Amino acid sequence: SPLYKLNRYVSLGGSLDLLVDTSANLYDAVWQDDMLVSYMRPPLWQQTSLGVSLRGELRMGHMAVGVGSGVNLITHGYDMRRYYTSFTLKGFVSERAFLFIGYRLSSLQYTHNIMYGVGVRF
């Protein structure tokens, strides 16, 4: 997501968010002696959502803390909620490369998923 620097410490921007969550919208399938034995996996398009969000980031030396709030434009099933919030922590390895970890929350009670990865700035 492109972030535009307001000053040395604060950046703001928007983002297009694609989420593919293969653990979303699993349905109970086989019950045996009152115990769940397996799940039915829906098609991949029912485990995918596309949204837009607004993000802000506070940079402090070699780290940055980010917050975003967004809405899913395309979503399916009960696990993919319409509104979401994300919190991220970035650690800058160099001027252009960073590592990040974050949470995406569909409601403030439950974590939707954890995100982690490597990023590059152009």
Short mmCIF file of C-alpha atoms in Angstrom, two decimals:
data_model
loop_
_atom_site.label_atom_id
_atom_site.label_comp_id
_atom_site.label_asym_id
_atom_site.label_seq_id
_atom_site.Cartn_x
_atom_site.Cartn_y
_atom_site.Cartn_z
CA SER A 1 0.00 0.00 0.00
CA PRO A 2 1.45 3.37 -0.92
CA LEU A 3 1.91 5.66 2.05
CA TYR A 4 2.54 9.38 1.62
CA LYS A 5 4.87 11.06 4.11
CA LEU A 6 3.32 14.01 5.90
CA ASN A 7 6.58 14.56 7.78
CA ARG A 8 9.52 12.51 9.03
CA TYR A 9 7.39 10.49 11.47
CA VAL A 10 3.84 10.24 10.07
CA SER A 11 2.63 8.61 6.84
CA LEU A 12 -0.94 8.22 5.55
CA GLY A 13 -2.43 6.33 2.62
CA GLY A 14 -4.96 3.96 1.19
CA SER A 15 -4.77 0.31 0.34
CA LEU A 16 -6.45 -2.34 -1.80
CA ASP A 17 -6.56 -5.51 0.33
CA LEU A 18 -6.96 -9.01 -1.08
CA LEU A 19 -7.45 -11.74 1.53
CA VAL A 20 -7.44 -15.46 0.76
CA ASP A 21 -8.14 -17.38 3.97
CA THR A 22 -8.39 -21.14 3.48
CA SER A 23 -9.57 -21.59 7.07
CA ALA A 24 -12.63 -19.34 6.55
CA ASN A 25 -16.20 -20.58 6.10
CA LEU A 26 -15.52 -24.23 6.94
CA TYR A 27 -18.76 -26.16 7.44
CA ASP A 28 -19.44 -29.10 9.71
CA ALA A 29 -19.63 -32.21 7.60
CA VAL A 30 -19.35 -35.57 9.32
CA TRP A 31 -20.56 -36.26 12.84
CA GLN A 32 -19.93 -39.60 14.48
CA ASP A 33 -21.14 -40.41 18.02
CA ASP A 34 -21.71 -36.69 18.75
CA MET A 35 -18.13 -35.83 17.72
CA LEU A 36 -17.10 -33.80 14.71
CA VAL A 37 -14.92 -35.93 12.44
CA SER A 38 -14.25 -33.67 9.44
CA TYR A 39 -15.11 -30.35 7.78
CA MET A 40 -16.36 -29.49 4.32
CA ARG A 41 -14.13 -27.00 2.53
CA PRO A 42 -16.01 -24.50 0.33
CA PRO A 43 -14.69 -23.33 -3.06
CA LEU A 44 -11.76 -20.89 -2.92
CA TRP A 45 -13.87 -17.95 -4.14
CA GLN A 46 -15.96 -18.27 -0.93
CA GLN A 47 -12.75 -17.91 1.11
CA THR A 48 -11.62 -14.74 -0.66
CA SER A 49 -12.44 -11.11 0.06
CA LEU A 50 -11.44 -7.81 -1.54
CA GLY A 51 -11.51 -4.54 0.36
CA VAL A 52 -10.20 -1.00 0.58
CA SER A 53 -8.77 0.65 3.67
CA LEU A 54 -7.24 3.85 5.00
CA ARG A 55 -3.95 3.48 6.85
CA GLY A 56 -1.72 5.55 9.05
CA GLU A 57 1.81 4.86 10.20
CA LEU A 58 4.02 6.31 12.93
CA ARG A 59 7.72 5.77 12.23
CA MET A 60 10.23 5.68 15.07
CA GLY A 61 13.80 5.06 13.90
CA HIS A 62 14.07 1.44 12.76
CA MET A 63 10.44 0.56 13.56
CA ALA A 64 6.98 1.70 12.54
CA VAL A 65 3.53 1.15 14.06
CA GLY A 66 0.56 1.18 11.69
CA VAL A 67 -3.22 1.21 12.03
CA GLY A 68 -5.79 0.76 9.29
CA SER A 69 -9.54 0.58 8.97
CA GLY A 70 -11.33 -0.81 5.96
CA VAL A 71 -14.41 -2.26 4.34
CA ASN A 72 -14.72 -5.42 2.24
CA LEU A 73 -16.33 -4.71 -1.13
CA ILE A 74 -16.49 -8.37 -2.16
CA THR A 75 -17.00 -10.92 0.60
CA HIS A 76 -18.68 -14.31 1.08
CA GLY A 77 -19.84 -16.33 4.08
CA TYR A 78 -20.08 -15.68 7.78
CA ASP A 79 -16.32 -15.58 8.49
CA MET A 80 -15.61 -12.71 6.11
CA ARG A 81 -17.13 -9.70 7.84
CA ARG A 82 -17.78 -6.42 6.06
CA TYR A 83 -15.63 -4.08 8.22
CA TYR A 84 -12.13 -4.75 9.55
CA THR A 85 -9.27 -3.10 11.41
CA SER A 86 -5.58 -3.91 11.09
CA PHE A 87 -2.60 -3.26 13.35
CA THR A 88 0.96 -3.71 12.09
CA LEU A 89 4.50 -3.49 13.40
CA LYS A 90 7.32 -3.04 10.87
CA GLY A 91 11.03 -3.50 11.53
CA PHE A 92 13.25 -1.87 8.91
CA VAL A 93 16.19 -4.04 7.87
CA SER A 94 17.52 -1.39 5.45
CA GLU A 95 16.22 1.82 3.89
CA ARG A 96 14.11 -0.18 1.42
CA ALA A 97 13.45 -3.58 3.06
CA PHE A 98 11.35 -4.37 6.13
CA LEU A 99 9.85 -7.26 8.09
CA PHE A 100 6.32 -6.95 9.44
CA ILE A 101 3.83 -8.65 11.70
CA GLY A 102 0.23 -7.64 12.27
CA TYR A 103 -3.33 -8.56 13.17
CA ARG A 104 -6.47 -8.18 11.12
CA LEU A 105 -9.57 -7.89 13.29
CA SER A 106 -13.14 -8.32 12.09
CA SER A 107 -14.43 -7.28 15.49
CA LEU A 108 -12.54 -6.10 18.55
CA GLN A 109 -13.31 -9.37 20.36
CA TYR A 110 -11.81 -11.84 17.89
CA THR A 111 -8.63 -11.84 15.84
CA HIS A 112 -9.43 -12.64 12.22
CA ASN A 113 -5.89 -13.58 11.21
CA ILE A 114 -2.26 -12.84 11.86
CA MET A 115 -0.13 -11.42 9.06
CA TYR A 116 3.62 -11.65 8.69
CA GLY A 117 6.01 -11.14 5.85
CA VAL A 118 8.74 -9.23 4.10
CA GLY A 119 8.27 -5.95 2.26
CA VAL A 120 10.20 -3.73 -0.13
CA ARG A 121 9.76 0.00 -0.75
CA PHE A 122 10.37 1.39 -4.24
#
